[in-house]
Coordinates of C-alpha atoms and ligand atoms in Angstrom, one line a residue:
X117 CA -61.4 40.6 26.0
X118 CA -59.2 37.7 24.8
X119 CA -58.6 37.8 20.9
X120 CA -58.5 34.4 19.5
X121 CA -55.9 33.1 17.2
X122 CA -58.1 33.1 14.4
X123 CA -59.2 36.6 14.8
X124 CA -56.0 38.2 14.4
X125 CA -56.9 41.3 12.4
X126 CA -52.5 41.4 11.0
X127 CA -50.3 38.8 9.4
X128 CA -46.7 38.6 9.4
X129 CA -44.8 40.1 6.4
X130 CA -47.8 42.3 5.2
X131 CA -48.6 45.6 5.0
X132 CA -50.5 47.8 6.2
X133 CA -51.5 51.4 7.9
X134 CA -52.2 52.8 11.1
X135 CA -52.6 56.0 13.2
X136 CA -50.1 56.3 16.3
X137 CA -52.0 57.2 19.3
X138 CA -49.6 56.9 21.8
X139 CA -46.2 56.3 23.2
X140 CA -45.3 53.4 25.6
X141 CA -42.9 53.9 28.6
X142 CA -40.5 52.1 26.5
X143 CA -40.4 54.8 23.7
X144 CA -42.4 53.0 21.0
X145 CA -45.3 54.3 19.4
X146 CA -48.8 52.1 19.3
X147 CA -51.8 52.1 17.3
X148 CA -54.1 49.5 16.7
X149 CA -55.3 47.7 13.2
X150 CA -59.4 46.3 13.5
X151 CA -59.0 47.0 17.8
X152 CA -55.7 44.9 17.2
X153 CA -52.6 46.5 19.2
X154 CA -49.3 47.1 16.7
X155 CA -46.2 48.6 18.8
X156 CA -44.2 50.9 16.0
X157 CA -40.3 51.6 17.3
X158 CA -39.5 55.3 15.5
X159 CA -43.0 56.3 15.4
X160 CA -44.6 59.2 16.9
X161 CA -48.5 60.3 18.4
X162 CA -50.5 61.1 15.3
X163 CA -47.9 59.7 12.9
X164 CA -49.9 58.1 9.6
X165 CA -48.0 55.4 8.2
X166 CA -47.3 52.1 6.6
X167 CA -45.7 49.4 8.4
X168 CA -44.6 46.1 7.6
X169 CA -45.7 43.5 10.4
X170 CA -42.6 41.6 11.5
X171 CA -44.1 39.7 14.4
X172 CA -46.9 38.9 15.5
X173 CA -47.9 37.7 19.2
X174 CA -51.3 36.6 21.2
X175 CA -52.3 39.8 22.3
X176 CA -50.2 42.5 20.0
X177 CA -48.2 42.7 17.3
X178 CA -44.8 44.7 16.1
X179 CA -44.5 46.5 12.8
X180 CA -41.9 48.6 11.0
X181 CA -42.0 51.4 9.1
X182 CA -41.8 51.4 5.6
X183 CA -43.5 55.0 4.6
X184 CA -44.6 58.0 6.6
X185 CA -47.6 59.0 5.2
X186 CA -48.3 62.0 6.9
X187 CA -46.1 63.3 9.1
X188 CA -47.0 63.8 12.8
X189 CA -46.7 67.4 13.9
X190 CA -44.8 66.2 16.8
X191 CA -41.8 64.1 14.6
X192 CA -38.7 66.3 14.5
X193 CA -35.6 65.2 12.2
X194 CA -33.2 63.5 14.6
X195 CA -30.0 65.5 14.8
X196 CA -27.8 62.1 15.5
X197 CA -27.3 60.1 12.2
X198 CA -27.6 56.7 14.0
X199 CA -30.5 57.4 16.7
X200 CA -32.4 54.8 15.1
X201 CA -29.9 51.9 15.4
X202 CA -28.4 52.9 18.8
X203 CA -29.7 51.8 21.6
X204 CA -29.1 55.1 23.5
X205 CA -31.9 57.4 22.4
X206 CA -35.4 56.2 21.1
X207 CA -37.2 59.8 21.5
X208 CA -34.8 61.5 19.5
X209 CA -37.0 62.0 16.4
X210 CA -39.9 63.5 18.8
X211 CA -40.1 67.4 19.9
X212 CA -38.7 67.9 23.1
X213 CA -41.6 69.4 24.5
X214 CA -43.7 66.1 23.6
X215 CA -41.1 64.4 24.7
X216 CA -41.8 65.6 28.0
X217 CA -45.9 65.2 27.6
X218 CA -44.7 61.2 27.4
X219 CA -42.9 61.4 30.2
X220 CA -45.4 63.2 32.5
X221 CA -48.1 60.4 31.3
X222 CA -45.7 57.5 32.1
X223 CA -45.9 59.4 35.7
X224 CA -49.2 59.8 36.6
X225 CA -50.0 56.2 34.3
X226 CA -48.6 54.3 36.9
X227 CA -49.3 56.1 40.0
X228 CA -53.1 55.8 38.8
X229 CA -52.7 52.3 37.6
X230 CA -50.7 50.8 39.2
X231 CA -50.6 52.9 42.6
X232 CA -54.1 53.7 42.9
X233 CA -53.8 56.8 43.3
X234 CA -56.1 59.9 42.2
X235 CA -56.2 62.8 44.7
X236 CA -52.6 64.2 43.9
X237 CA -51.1 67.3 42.8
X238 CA -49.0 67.4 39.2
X239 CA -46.6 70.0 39.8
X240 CA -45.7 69.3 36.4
X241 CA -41.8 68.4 35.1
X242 CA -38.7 70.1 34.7
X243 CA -37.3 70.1 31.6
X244 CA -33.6 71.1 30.2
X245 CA -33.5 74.4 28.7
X246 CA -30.7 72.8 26.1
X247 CA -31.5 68.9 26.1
X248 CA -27.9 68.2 24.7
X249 CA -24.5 67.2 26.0
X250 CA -25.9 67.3 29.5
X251 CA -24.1 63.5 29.8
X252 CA -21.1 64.0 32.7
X253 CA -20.5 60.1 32.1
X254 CA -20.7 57.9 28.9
X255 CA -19.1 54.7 28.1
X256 CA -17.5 53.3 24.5
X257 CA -17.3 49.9 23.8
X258 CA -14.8 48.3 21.8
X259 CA -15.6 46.5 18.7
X260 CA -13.9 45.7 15.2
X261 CA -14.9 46.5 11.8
X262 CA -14.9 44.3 8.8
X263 CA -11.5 44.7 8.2
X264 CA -10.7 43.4 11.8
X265 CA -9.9 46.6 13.0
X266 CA -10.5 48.3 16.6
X267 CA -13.5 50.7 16.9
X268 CA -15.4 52.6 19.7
X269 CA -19.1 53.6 19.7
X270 CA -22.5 52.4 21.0
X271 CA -24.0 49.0 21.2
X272 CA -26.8 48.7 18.5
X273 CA -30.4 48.1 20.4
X274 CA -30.8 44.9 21.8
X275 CA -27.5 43.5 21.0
X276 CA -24.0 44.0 21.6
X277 CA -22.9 44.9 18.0
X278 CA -20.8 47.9 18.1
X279 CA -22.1 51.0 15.9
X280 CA -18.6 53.4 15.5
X281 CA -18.9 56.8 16.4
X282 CA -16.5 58.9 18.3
X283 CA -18.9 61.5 19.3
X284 CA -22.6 61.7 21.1
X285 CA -24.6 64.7 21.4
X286 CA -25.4 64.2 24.5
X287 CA -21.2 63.7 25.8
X288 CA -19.0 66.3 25.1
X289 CA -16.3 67.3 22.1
X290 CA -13.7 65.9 24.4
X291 CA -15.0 62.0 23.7
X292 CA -13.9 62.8 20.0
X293 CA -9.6 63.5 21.3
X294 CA -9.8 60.8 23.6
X295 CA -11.4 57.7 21.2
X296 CA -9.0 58.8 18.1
X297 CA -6.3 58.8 20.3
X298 CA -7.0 55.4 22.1
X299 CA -8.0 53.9 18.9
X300 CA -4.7 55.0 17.0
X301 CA -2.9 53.7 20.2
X302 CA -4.6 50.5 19.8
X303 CA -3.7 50.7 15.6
X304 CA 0.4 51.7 16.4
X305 CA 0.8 49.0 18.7
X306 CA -1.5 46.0 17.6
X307 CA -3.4 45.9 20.9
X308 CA -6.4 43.5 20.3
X309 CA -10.1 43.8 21.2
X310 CA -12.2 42.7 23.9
X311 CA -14.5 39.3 22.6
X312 CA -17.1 38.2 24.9
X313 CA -17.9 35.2 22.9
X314 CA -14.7 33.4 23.8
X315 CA -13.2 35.9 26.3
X316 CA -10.0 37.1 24.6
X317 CA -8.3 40.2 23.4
X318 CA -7.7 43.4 26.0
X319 CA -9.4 46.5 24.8
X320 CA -13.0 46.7 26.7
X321 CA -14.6 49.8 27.0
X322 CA -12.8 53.6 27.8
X323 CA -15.5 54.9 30.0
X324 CA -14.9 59.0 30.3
X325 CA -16.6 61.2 33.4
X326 CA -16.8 64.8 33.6
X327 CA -16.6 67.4 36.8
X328 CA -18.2 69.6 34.8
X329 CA -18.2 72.3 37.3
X330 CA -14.7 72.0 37.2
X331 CA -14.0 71.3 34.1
X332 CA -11.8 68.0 34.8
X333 CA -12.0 64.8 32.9
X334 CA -11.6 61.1 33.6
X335 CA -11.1 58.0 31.7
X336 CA -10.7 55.0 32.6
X337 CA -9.6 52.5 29.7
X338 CA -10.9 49.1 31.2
X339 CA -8.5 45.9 29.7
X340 CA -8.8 42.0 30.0
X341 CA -5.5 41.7 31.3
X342 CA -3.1 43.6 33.6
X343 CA -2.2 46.2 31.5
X344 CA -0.9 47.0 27.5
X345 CA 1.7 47.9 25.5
X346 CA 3.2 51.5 26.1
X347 CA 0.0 52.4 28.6
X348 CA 2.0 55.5 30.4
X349 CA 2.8 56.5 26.5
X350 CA -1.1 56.8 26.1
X351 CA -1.4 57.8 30.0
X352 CA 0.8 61.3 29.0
X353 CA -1.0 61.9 25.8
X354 CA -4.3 61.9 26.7
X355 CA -3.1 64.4 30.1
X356 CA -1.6 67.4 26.7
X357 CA -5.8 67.8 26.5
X358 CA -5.9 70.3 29.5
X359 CA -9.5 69.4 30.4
X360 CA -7.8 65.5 31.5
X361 CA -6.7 65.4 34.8
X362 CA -6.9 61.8 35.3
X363 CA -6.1 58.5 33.3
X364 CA -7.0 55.6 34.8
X365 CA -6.3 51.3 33.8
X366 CA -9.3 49.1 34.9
X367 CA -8.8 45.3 35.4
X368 CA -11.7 43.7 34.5
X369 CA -10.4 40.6 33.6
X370 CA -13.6 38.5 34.1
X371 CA -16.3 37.3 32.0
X372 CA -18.9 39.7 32.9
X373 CA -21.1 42.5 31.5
X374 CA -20.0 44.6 34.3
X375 CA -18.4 47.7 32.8
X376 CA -15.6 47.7 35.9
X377 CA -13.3 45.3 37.7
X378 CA -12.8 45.6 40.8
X379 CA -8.8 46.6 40.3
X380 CA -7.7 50.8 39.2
X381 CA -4.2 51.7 38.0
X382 CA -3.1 55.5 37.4
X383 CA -1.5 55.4 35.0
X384 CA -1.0 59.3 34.1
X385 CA -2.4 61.9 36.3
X386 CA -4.9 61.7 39.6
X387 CA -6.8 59.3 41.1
X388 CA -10.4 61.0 41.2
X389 CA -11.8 64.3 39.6
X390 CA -14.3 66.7 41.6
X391 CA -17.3 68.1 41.0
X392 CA -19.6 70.4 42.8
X393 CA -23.4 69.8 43.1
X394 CA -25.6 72.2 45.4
X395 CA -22.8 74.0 46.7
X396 CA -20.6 71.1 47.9
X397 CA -17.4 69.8 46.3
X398 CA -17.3 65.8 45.6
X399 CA -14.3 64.2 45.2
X400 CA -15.1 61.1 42.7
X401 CA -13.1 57.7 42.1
X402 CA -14.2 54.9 39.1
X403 CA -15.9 53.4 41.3
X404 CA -18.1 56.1 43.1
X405 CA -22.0 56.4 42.0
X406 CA -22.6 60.4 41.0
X407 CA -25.9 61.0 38.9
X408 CA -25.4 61.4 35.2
X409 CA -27.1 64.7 34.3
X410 CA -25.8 67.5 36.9
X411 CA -27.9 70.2 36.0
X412 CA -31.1 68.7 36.9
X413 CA -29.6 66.5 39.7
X414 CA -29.5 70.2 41.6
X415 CA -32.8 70.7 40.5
X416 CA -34.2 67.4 41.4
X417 CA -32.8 67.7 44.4
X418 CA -34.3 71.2 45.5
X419 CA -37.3 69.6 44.6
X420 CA -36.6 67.2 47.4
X421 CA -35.6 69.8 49.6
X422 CA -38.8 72.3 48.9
X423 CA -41.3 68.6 49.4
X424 CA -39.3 67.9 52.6
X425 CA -39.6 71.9 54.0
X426 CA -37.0 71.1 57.1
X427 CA -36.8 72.5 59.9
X428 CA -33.9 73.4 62.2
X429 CA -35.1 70.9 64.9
X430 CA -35.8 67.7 62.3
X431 CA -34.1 64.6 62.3
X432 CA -33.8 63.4 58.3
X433 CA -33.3 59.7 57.4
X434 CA -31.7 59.7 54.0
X435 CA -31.9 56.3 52.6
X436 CA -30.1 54.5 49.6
X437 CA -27.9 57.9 50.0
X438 CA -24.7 57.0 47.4
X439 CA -22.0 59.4 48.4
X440 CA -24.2 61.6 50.5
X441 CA -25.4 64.0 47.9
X442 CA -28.9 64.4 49.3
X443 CA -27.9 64.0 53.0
X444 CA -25.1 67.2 52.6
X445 CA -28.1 68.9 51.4
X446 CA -30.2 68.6 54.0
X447 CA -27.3 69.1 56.5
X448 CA -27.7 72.6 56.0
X449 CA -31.5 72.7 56.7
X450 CA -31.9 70.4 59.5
X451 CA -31.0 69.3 63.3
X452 CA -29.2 66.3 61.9
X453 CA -29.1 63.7 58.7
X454 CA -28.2 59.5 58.8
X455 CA -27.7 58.2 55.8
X456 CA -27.7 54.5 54.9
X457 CA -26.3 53.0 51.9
X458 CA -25.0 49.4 50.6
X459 CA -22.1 49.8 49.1
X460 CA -18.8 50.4 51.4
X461 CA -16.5 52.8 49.5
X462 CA -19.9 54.9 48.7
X463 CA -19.8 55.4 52.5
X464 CA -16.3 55.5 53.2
X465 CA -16.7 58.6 50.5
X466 CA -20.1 60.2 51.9
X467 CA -18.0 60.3 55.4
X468 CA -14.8 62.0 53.6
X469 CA -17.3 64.4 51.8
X470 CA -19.0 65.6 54.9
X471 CA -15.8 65.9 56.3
X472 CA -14.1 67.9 53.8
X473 CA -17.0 70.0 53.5
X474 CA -17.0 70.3 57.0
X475 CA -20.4 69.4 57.6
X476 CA -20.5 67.8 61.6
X477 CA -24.8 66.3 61.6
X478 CA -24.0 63.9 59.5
X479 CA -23.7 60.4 60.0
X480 CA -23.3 57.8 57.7
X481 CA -24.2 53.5 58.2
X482 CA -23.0 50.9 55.5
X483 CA -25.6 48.1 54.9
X484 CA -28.8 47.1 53.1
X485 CA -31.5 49.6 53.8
X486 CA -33.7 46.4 54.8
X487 CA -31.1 45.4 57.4
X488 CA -30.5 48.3 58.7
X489 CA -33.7 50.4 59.1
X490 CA -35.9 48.2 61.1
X491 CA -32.8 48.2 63.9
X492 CA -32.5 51.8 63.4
X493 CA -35.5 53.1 64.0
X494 CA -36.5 50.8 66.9
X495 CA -33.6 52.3 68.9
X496 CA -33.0 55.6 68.0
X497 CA -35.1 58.4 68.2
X498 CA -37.3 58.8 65.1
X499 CA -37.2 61.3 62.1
X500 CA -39.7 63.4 61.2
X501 CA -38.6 63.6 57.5
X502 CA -37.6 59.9 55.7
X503 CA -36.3 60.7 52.2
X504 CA -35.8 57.3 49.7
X505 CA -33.8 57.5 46.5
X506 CA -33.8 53.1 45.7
X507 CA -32.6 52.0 42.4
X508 CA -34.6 50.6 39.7
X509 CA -35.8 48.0 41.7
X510 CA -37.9 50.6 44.1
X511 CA -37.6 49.8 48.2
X512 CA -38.9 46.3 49.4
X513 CA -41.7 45.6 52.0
X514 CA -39.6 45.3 55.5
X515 CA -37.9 48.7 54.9
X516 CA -40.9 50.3 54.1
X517 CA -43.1 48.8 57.2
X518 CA -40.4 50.2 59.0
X519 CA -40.8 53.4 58.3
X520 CA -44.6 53.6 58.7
X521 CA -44.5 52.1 61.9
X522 CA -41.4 55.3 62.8
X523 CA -44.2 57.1 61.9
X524 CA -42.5 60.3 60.1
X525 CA -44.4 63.4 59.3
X526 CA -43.6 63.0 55.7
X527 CA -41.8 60.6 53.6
X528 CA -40.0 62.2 50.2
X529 CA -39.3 59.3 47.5
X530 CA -36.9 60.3 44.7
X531 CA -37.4 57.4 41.9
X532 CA -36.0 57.0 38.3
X533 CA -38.4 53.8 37.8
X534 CA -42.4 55.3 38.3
X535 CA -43.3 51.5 37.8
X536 CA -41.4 50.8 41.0
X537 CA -42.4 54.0 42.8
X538 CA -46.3 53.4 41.9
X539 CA -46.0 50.0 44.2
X540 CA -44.2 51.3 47.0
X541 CA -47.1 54.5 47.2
X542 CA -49.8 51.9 47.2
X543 CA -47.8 50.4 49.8
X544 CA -47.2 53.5 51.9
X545 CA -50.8 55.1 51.5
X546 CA -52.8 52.0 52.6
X547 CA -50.3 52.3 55.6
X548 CA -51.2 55.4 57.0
X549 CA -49.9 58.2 54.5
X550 CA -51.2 60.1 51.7
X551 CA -49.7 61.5 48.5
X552 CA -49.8 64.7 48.3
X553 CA -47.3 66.5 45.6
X554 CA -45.4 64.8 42.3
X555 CA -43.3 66.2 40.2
X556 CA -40.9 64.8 37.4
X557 CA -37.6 65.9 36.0
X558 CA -36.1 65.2 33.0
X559 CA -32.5 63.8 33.7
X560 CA -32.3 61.6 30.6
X561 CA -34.0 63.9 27.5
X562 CA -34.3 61.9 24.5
X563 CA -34.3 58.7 26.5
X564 CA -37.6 57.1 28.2
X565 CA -35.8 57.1 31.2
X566 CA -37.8 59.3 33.9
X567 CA -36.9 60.8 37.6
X568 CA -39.3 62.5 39.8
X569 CA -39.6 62.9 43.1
X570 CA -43.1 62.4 45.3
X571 CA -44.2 64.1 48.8
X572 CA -46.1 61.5 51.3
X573 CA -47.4 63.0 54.3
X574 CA -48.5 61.1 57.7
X575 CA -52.6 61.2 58.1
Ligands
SAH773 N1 -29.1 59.3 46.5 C1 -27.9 59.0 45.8 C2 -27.8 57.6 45.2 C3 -29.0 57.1 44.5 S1 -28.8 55.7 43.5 C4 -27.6 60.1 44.7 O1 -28.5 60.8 44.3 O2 -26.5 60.1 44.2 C5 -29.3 54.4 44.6 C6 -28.3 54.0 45.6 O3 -28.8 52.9 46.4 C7 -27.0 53.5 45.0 O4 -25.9 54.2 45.6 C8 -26.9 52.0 45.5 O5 -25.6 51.5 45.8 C9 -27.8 52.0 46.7 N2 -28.5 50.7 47.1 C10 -28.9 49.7 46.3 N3 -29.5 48.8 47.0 C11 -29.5 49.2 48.3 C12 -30.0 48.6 49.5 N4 -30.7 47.5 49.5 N5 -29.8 49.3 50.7 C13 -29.1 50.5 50.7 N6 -28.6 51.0 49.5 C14 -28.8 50.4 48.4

């Protein structure tokens, strides 16, 4: 039912208070006022509080809070000081196991919703037995303070105001070394900040990556400009920390949001760091994609390799495959693996990591999964197992026909977007399949972000 103008139960600027009953996919709480929906950021389920409305739309309004009333069992104390500001984390101040409760409901909310589906089995989701400093890959951007001086940290949420830190609890201690040293660099030799307003200064973001496995560290300082004062003098400092292998200069000289330029200069050091996931070693440049949280990458993907149960003679099409993490995986299980992926050094590494872990049923072809999939699979012989790990965005309609009309016993879909992955299942069960297992995994606690993986099988 439409609520008219005039019956807006809230005005802007007042207060009032309301009972959280849920949280959205988007981490805020929501309650309602006379039937009246009022999203709440900070807030948790069954949180009593007062809120100040500070806008007010057709359908819903937001509020703030300015008292908790009663405490909801599930509100923790946050154990950052600035996870209200920073955009990073917006589940911080909620229990980790409800934290998880949210997540499984954002799940199964859209594959009933939005996917239609009901017959399915839950297998539940994995969570992190320590949900901290799980983070292999975090990136500081520069800012100034109001003395006009260089800082690193986070950008506040929804804007691209700097908050300074030097450390995250989900990174590791080493992001402390690296920004201090960086920023006195920066103070000793009057190297200026990035601006995006008018596009001047040279310090944009140091972006650090972790092998954990390995114990080897990355960063990659990324400049407007071709380089900065003293840079190998920086280079060989960073390298006396004995986790840093590897100190690389970015050229981003453009006016973009886009963390990287296309140009990389060692400047101290190597020019990737490894890592090993599942058993294999990955060799990994600026450039490369390698999932965030490696402890429950190997976990989400056994889960891919349990729903996909291969078998010694099964052909595996592994698509949107990165640098081949999934497709080395199922190498070892089955006849042989293709994987298809759209960007070219992604593949040119996937080839060099089957090669180096000498892994020969493996084959690798660069190009848009749409492209390449409906060639594919009218020549070659089919696969019985089709396994889809898309980006945000989710898979599109042509590759998807595709692969209904291939026929495969069972399709495995890896998604970190259940919005996305709810459409394509609607897609793929009124073409001939049926869902049959889902499961979720936490790769991004304390964020609304969500992974999980889903087993299709052929009627
Ligand atoms: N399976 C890999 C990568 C998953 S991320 C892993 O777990 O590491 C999604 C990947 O899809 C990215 O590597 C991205 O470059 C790729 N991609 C994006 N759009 C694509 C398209 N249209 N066709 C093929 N690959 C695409």
């Amino acid at each position: 039912m439409k609520v008219e103008r005039q019956m807006i139960p809230v005005e802007k600027n007042k207060e009032y208070t309301i009972k959280i009953e849920s949280v959205t996919n988007e981490g805020m709480g929501v309650g309602h006022i006379d039937g009246f929906a009022v999203f709440v950021p900070n807030s948790v389920r069954e949180d009593e509080l007062k809120i100040l409305i500070v806008k007010v739309n057709k359908g819903y309004a937001f509020g703030k809070i300015t008292e908790i009333v009663s405490g909801s069992p599930y509100r923790v104390k946050s154990p950052c000081g600035v996870s209200d500001k920073c955009g990073g984390c917006n589940l911080m101040h909620i229990d980790y196991n409800e934290q998880l409760k949210i997540k499984s409901s954002i799940i199964n909310d859209c594959l009933m919703r939005l996917g239609g589906q009901k017959d399915y089995e839950f297998a539940g989701i994995i969570g992190m037995e320590n949900p901290y400093h799980y983070r292999n890959k975090l990136i500081f951007p520069f800012g100034t303070d109001k003395n006009n001086s260089p800082v690193c940290g986070f950008f506040a949420e929804r804007s691209h105001r700097v908050i300074p830190l030097t450390s995250c609890l989900l990174g590791d201690d080493l992001h402390e070394f690296v920004l201090s040293e960086v920023l006195s660099h920066a103070k000793k030799h009057n190297i200026s900040v990035y601006n995006e307003e008018n596009h001047t200064g040279i310090l944009r973001r140091v972006f650090i990556r972790q092998g954990f496995s390995k114990d080897e560290a990355m960063v990659v300082i990324s400049v407007n400009s071709d380089g900065f004062k003293k840079e190998n003098e920086l280079g060989e400092k960073l390298l006396t920390n004995k986790k840093i292998v590897s100190v690389i200069l970015n050229i981003n000289t453009k006016k973009t949001n886009l963390v990287l330029g296309d140009k990389n200069r060692t400047i101290a050091g190597k020019d990737t760091i490894s890592d090993i996931l599942c058993g294999f070693e990955y060799e990994i440049s600026p450039h490369s994609f390698f999932q965030v949280n490696p402890i429950q990458t190997e976990k989400l993907y056994n889960t891919a390799i349990e729903f996909a149960d291969l078998k010694e003679t099964d052909r595996v099409l592994d698509l949107y495959c990165g640098i081949g993490t999934i497709s080395l995986l199922c190498s070892k299980y089955a006849k042989e693996v293709v994987g298809v992926e759209i960007v070219p050094q992604a593949i040119e590494d996937a080839k060099k990591n089957a090669l180096e872990n000498k892994v020969d049923n493996a084959k690798f072809l660069c190009g848009a999964a749409e492209d390449v999939v409906p060639k594919l699979l009218e020549n070659n012989e089919k696969p019985n197992v089709v396994i889809l790990d898309p980006p945000r965005k989710g898979s599109d309609e042509v590759t998807l026909s595709a692969i209904v009309n291939a026929q495969p016993e069972k399709i495995v879909y890896v998604s970190c977007n259940p919005a996305t992955l709810a459409r394509d299942v609607k897609y793929l069960t009124e073409n001939g399949y049926t869902l049959n297992k889902v499961k979720g995994c936490d790769m991004f606690p304390h964020t609304t972000h969500v992974e999980c993986c889903v087993l299709l099988c052929h009627i």
